[in-house]
Tab-separated table of C-alpha atoms in Angstrom:
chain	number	residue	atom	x	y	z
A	11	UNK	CA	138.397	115.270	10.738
A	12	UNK	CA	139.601	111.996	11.195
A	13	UNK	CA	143.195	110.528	11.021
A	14	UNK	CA	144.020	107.079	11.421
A	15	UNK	CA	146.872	104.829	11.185
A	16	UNK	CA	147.571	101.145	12.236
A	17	UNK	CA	150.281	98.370	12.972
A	18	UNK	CA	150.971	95.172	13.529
A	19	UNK	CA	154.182	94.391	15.395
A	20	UNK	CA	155.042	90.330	16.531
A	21	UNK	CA	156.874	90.008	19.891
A	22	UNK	CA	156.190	87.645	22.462
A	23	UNK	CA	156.241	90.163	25.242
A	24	UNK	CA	152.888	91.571	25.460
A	25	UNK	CA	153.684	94.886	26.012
A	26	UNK	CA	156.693	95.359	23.879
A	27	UNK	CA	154.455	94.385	20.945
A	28	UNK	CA	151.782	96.445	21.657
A	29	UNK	CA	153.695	99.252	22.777
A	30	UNK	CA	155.392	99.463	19.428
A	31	UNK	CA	152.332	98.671	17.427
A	32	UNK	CA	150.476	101.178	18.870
A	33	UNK	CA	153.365	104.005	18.381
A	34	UNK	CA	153.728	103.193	14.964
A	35	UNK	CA	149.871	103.634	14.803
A	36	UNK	CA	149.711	107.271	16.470
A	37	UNK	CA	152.674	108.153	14.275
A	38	UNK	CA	150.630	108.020	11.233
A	39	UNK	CA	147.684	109.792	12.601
A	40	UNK	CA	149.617	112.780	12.728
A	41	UNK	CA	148.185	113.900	16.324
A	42	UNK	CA	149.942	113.417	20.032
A	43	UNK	CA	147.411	111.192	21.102
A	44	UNK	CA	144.591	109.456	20.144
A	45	UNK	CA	140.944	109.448	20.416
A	46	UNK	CA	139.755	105.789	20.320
A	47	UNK	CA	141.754	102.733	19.193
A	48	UNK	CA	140.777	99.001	18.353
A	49	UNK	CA	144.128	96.478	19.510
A	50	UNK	CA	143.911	92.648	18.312
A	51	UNK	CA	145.882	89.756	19.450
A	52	UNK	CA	147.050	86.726	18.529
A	53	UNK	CA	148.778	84.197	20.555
A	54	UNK	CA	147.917	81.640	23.112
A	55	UNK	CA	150.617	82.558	25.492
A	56	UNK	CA	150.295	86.733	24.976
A	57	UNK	CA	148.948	88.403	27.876
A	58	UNK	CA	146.171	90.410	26.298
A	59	UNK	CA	145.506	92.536	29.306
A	60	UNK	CA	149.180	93.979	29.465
A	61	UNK	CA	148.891	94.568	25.668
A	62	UNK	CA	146.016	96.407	26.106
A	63	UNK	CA	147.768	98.672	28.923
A	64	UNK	CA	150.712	99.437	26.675
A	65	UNK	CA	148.515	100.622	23.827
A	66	UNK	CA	146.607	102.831	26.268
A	67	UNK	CA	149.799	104.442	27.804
A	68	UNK	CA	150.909	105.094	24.404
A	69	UNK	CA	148.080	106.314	22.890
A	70	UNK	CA	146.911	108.159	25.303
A	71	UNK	CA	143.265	106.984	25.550
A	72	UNK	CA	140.828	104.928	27.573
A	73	UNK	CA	138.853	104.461	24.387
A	74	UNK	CA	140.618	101.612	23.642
A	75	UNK	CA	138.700	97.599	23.055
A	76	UNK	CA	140.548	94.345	22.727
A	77	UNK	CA	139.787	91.051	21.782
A	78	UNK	CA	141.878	88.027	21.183
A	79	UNK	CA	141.524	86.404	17.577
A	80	UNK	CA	142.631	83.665	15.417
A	81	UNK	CA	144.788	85.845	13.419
A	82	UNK	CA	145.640	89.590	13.167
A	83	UNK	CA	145.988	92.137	10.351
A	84	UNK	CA	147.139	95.289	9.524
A	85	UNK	CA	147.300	96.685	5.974
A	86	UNK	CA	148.423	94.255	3.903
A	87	UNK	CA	150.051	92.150	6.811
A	88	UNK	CA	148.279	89.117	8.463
A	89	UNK	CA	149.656	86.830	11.410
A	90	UNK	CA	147.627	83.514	11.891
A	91	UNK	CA	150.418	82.192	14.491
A	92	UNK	CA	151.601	84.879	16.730
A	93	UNK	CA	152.530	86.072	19.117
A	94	UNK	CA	151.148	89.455	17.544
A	95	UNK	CA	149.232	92.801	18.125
A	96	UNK	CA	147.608	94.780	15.695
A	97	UNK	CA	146.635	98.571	16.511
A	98	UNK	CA	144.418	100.249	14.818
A	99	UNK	CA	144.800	104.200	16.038
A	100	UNK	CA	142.124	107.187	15.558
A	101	UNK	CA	142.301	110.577	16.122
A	102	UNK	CA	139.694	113.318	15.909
A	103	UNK	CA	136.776	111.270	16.425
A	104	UNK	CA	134.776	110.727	20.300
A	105	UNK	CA	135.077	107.396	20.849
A	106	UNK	CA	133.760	105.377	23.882
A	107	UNK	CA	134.757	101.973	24.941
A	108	UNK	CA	132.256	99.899	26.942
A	109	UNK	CA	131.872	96.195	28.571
A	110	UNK	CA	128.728	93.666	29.584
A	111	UNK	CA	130.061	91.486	31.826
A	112	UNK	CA	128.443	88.484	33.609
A	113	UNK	CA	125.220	86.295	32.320
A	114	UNK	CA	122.613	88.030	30.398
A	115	UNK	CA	125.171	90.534	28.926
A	116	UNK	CA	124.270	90.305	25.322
A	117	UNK	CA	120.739	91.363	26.611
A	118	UNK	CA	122.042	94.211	28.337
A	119	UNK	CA	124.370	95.924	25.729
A	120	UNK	CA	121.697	98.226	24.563
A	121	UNK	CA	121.186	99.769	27.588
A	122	UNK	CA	124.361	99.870	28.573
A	123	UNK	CA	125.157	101.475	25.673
A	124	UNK	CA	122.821	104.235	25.362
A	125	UNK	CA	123.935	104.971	29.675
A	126	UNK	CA	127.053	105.652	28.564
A	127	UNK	CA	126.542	107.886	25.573
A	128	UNK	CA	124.034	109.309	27.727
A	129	UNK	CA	121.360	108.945	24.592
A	130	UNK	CA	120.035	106.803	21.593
A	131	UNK	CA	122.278	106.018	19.684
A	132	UNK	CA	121.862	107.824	15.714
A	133	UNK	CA	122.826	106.770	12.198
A	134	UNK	CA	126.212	108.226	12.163
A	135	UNK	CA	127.230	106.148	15.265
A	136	UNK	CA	129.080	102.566	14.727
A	137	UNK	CA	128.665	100.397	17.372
A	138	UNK	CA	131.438	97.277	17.188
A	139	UNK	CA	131.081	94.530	19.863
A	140	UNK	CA	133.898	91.696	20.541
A	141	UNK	CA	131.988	89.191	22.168
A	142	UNK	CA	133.196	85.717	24.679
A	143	UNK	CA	132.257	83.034	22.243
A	144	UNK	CA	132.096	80.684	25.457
A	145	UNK	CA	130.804	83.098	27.826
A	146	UNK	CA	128.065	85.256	25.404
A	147	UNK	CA	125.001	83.827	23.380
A	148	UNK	CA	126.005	85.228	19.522
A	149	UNK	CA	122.095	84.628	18.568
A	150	UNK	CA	121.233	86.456	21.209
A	151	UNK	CA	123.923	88.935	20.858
A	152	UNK	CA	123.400	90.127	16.933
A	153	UNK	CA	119.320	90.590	17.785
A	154	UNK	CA	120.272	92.205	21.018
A	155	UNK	CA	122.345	94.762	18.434
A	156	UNK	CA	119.159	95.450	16.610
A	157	UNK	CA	118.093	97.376	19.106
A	158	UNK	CA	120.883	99.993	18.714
A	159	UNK	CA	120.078	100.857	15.077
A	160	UNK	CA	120.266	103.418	13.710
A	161	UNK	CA	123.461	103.084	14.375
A	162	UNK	CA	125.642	100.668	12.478
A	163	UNK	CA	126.290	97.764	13.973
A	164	UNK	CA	128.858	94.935	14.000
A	165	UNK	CA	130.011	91.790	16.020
A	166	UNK	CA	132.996	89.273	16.178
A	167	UNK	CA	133.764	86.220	18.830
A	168	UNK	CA	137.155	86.296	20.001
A	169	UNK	CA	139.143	83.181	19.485
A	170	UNK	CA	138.431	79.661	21.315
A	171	UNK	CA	141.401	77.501	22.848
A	172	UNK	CA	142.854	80.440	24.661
A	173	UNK	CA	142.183	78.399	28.158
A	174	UNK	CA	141.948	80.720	31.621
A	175	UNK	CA	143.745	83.777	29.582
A	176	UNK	CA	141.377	86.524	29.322
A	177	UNK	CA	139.949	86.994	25.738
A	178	UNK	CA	138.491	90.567	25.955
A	179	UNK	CA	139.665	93.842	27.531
A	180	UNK	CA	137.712	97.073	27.405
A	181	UNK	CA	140.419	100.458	28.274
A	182	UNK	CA	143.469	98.353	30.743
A	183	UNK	CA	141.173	95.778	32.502
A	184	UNK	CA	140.286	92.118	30.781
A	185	UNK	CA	136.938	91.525	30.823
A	186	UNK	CA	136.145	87.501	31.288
A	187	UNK	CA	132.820	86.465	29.462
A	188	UNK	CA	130.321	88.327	28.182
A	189	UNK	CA	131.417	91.279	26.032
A	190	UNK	CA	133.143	94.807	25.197
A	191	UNK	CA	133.268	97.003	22.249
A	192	UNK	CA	134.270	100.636	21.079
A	193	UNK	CA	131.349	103.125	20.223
A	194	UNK	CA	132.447	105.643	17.446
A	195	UNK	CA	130.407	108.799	16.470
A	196	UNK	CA	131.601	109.812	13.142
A	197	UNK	CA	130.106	112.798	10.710
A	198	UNK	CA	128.321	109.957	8.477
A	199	UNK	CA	127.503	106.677	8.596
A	200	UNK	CA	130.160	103.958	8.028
A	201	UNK	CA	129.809	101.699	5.253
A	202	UNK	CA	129.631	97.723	5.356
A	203	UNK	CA	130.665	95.855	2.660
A	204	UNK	CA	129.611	91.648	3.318
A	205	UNK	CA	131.468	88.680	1.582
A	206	UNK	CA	129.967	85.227	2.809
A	207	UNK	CA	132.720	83.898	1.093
A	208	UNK	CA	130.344	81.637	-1.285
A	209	UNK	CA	128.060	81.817	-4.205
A	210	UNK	CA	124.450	80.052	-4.798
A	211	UNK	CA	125.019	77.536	-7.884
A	212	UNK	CA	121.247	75.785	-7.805
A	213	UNK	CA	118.103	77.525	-9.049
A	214	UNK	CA	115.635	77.737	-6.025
A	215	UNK	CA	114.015	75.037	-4.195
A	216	UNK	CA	111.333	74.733	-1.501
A	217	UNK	CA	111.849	73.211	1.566
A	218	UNK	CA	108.152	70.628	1.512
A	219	UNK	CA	109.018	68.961	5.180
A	220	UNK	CA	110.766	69.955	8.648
A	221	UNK	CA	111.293	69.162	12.020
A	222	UNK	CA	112.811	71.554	13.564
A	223	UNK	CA	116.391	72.019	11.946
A	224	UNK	CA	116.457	68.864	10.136
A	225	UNK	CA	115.074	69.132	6.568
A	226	UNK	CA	113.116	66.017	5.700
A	227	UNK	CA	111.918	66.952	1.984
A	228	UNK	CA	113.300	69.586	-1.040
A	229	UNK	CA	110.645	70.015	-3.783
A	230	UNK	CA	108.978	66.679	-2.415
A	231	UNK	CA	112.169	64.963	-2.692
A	232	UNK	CA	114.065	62.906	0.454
A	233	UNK	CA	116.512	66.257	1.388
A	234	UNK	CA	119.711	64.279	1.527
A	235	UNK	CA	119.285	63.012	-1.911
A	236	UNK	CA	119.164	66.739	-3.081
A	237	UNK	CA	122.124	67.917	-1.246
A	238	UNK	CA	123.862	64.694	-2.645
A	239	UNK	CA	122.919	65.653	-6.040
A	240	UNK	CA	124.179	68.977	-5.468
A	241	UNK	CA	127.365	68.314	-3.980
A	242	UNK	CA	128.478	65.646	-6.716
A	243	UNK	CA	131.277	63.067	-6.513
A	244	UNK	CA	133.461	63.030	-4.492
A	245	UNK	CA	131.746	64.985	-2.370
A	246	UNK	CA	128.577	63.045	-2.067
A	247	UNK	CA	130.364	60.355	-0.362
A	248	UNK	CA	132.171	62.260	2.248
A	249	UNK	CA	129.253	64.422	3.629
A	250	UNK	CA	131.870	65.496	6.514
A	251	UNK	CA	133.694	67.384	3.325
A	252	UNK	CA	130.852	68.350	1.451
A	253	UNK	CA	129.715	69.971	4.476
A	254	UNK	CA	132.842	72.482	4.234
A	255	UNK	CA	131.815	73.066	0.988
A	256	UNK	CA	127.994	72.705	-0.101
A	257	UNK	CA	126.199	74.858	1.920
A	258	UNK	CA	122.194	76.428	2.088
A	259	UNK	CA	121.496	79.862	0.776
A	260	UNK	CA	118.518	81.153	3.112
A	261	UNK	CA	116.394	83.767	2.373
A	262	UNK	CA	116.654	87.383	3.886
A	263	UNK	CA	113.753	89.680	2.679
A	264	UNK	CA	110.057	89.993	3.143
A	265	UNK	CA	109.096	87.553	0.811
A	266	UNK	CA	111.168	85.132	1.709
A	267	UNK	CA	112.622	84.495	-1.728
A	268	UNK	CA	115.941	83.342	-2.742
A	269	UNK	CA	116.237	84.299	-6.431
A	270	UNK	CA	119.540	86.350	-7.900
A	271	UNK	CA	119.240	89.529	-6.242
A	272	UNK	CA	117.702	89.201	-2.753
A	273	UNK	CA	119.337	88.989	0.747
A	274	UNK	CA	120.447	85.784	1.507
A	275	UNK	CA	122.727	84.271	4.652
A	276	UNK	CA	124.745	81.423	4.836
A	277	UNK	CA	124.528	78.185	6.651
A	278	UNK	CA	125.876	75.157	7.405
A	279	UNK	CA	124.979	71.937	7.048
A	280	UNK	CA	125.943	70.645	10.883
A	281	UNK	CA	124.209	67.003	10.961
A	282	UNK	CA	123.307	64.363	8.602
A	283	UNK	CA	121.006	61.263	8.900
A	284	UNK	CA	121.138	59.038	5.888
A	285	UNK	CA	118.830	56.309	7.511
A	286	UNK	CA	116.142	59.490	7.230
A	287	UNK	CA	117.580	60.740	4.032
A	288	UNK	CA	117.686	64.082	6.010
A	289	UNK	CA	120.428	66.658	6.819
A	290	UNK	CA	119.952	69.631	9.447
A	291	UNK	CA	121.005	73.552	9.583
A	292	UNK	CA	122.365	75.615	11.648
A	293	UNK	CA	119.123	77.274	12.057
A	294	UNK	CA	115.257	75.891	11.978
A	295	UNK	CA	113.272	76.115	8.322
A	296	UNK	CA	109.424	76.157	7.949
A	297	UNK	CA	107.732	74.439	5.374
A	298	UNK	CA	107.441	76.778	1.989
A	299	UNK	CA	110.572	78.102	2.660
A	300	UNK	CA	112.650	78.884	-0.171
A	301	UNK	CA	116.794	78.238	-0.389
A	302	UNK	CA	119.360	77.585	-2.466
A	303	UNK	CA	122.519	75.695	-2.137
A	304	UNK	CA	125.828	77.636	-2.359
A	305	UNK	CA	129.092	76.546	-3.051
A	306	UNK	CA	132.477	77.659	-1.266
A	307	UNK	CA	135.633	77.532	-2.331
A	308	UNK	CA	139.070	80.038	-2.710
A	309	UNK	CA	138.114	80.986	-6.535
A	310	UNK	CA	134.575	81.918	-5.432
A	311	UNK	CA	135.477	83.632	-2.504
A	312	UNK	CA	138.201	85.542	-3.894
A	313	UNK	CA	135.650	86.737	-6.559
A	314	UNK	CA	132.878	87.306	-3.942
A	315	UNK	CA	135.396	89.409	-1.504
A	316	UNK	CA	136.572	91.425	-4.879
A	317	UNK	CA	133.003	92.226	-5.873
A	318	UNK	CA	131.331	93.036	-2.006
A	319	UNK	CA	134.608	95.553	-1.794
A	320	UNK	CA	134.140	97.464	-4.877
A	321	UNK	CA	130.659	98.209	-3.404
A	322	UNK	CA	131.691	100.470	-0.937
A	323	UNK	CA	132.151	103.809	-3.076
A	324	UNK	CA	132.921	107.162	-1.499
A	325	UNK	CA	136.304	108.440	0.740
A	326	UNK	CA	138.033	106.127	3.376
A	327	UNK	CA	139.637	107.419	5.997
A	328	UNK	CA	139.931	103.857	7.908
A	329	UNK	CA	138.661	100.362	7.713
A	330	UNK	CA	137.874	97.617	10.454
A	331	UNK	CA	138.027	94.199	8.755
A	332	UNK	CA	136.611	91.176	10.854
A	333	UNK	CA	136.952	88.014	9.394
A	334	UNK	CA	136.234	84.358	10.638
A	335	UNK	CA	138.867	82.199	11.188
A	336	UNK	CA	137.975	79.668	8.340
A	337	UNK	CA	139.518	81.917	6.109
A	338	UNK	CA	142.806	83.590	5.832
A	339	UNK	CA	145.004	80.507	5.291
A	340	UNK	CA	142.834	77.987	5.552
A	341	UNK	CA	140.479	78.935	2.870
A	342	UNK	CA	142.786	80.947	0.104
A	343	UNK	CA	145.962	78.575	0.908
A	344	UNK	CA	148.076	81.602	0.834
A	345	UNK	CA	148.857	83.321	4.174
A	346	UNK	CA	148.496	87.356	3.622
A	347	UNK	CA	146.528	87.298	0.712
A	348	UNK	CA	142.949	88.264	1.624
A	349	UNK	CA	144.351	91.065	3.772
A	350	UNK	CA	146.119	92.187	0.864
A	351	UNK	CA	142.742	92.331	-0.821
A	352	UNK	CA	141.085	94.345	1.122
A	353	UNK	CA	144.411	96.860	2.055
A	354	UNK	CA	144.551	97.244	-1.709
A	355	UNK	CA	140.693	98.171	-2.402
A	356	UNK	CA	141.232	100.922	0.871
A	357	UNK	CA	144.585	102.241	-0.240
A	358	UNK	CA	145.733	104.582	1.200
A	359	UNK	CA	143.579	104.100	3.815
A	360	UNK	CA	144.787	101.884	6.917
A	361	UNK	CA	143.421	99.046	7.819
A	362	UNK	CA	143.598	96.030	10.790
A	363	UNK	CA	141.299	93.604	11.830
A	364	UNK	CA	141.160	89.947	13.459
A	365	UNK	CA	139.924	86.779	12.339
A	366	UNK	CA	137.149	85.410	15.091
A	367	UNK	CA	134.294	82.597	16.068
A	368	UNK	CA	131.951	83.975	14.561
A	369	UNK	CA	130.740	87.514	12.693
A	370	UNK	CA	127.701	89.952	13.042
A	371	UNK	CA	126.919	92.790	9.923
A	372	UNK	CA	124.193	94.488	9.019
A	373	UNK	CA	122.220	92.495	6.609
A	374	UNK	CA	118.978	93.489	4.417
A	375	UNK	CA	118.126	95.630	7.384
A	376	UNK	CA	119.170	93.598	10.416
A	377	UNK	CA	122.295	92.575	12.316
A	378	UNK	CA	122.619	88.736	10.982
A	379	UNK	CA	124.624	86.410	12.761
A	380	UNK	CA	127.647	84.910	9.981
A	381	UNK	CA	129.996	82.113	9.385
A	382	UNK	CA	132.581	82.384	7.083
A	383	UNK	CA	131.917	85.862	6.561
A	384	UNK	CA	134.600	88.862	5.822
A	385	UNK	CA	133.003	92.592	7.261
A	386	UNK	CA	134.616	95.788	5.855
A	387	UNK	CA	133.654	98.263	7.991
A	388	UNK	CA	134.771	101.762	6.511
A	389	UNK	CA	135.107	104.645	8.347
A	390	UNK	CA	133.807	108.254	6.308
């Protein structure tokens, strides 16, 4: 059976904070030690490897992964400043931590994987990988994590602007570039629960002409003039803005459609050329394509991160919440509030997370690289 409990303690001695942290975590677990344990930090100056070290002494466990993030949570508790560590503890489940260092290691995390477990991974297995944003291709990495299903499978990049500190460690060692993660083989599968943080407010529209990621034509229509359409005044004349806000709905199923109902990702608008009347996505479009536009705000997301959470139905005994660092603060205005969220659709169970680069979840079938996105992962 498992028992979990987590913690988030700010100190600006590494070890103090996750020392403490972690004790208060294998306190509420019940049991003398643990079993596997996930430790965020946040802080430029926090030495993440002696963090790491502490929680392992204390809990008693090698199965411990670490990555450095934006901001830290723990129930309803969330530090965007630091210095802070957030544990979160388990107990009675095998857990296995691993790491991928060097180039190519996002290619090499399947294998790696399935030599340590010493087989495939099944359906009841979550696989959760904190990837070097700098040092690891996240593309490469969430199709790389395709290749482990059935097991669930989920992503985050640690935080950028940490300079030489180390941003991962897997057990007590850092690991510098590439990647770690903690392997978890639970009695049935974990649940993921997806909130992109907007909501599609155009009817659909087909993408006529491309090159490459710039999109030339919507419906036969110059594509900037569309998006300006969309976006409305003020926004239309500070495309900079409007590119926080307006963004493309793509398609996620085998049809390719983007009507209510179907899998959709998405993406932002990352270049503009008004002499072409063109704008270009954070990923390449072919011609028949089918998107809508999507608009993101705090209302919207609020609503969208109530709504994905009351999907996931059945007992909680823990939840991993990874969420990007555009939101938190900077998106609801209100520092604590979207951990409190997600603490309150859990209760009782505990929760921590981090806020990261980037996000990989499971998606109509597939690990889908995210922006923007908040993961629930919980734990049967």
């Amino acid at each position: 059976m498992l028992r979990s409990g987590s913690a988030l303690v700010g100190n600006p001695d590494a070890s103090i904070a996750a020392a403490q942290a972690a004790a208060q975590a294998l306190a509420a677990t019940g049991a003398e030690r643990a079993t596997a344990a996930l430790v965020f930090a946040v802080g430029a100056d926090l030495d993440l490897e002696r963090a790491a070290a502490a929680a392992c002494e204390v809990l008693g466990t090698r199965a411990v992964a670490s990555a450095r993030g934006h901001g830290v949570l723990a129930g309803s508790c969330e530090d965007e400043n630091g210095p802070a560590v957030a544990v979160l503890a388990l107990a009675g489940v095998p857990g296995l931590a691993f790491r991928v260092a060097g180039p190519g290691a996002e290619d090499a995390i399947g294998s790696e994987v399935e030599a340590q477990l010493g087989r495939s991974p099944t359906e009841t297995d979550l696989v959760v990988a904190f990837a070097d944003p700098l040092g690891c291709d996240a593309t490469r990495l969430s199709a790389a994590l395709a290749d482990l299903q059935p097991a669930t499978v989920a992503g985050v990049g640690a935080a950028l602007g940490a300079g030489d500190r180390p941003l991962l460690a897997c057990a007590d060692r850092a690991v510098r570039g590439g990647l770690c993660g903690l392997v978890l083989s639970l009695d049935a599968p974990a649940r993921v629960a997806v909130s992109q943080g907007c909501r599609p407010i155009t009817d659909p529209i087909a993408v006529t002409r491309v090159e490459g990621n710039w999109v030339l034509e919507l419906d036969g229509k110059p594509a900037l003039d569309v998006y300006r359409e969309v976006a409305r005044e003020p926004l239309a004349a500070d495309l900079r803005l409007a590119a926080e806000r307006v963004l493309a709905a793509l398609p996620r199923s085998a049809r390719h459609r983007a009507d209510s109902g179907a899998a959709w990702v998405a993406r932002r608008v990352v270049g503009f050329a008004p002499a072409r009347r063109a704008f270009a996505l954070a990923e390449s479009l072919r011609v028949g394509t089918v998107l809508r536009f999507a608009l993101r705000d705090a209302d919207l997301a609020r609503e969208d991160l109530v709504l994905a959470l009351a999907g996931v139905a059945g007992p909680v005994s823990a939840g991993l919440y990874l969420s990007s660092s555009a939101r938190g603060r900077a998106l609801f205005r209100h520092s604590g509030l979207e951990s409190a969220i997600v603490a309150r659709a859990l209760a009782p169970a505990p929760i921590a997370g981090l806020f990261g680069s980037f996000e990989i979840a499971p998606l109509a079938g597939s690990p889908e690289l995210l922006a923007h996105a908040g993961i629930l992962i919980a734990l049967p």
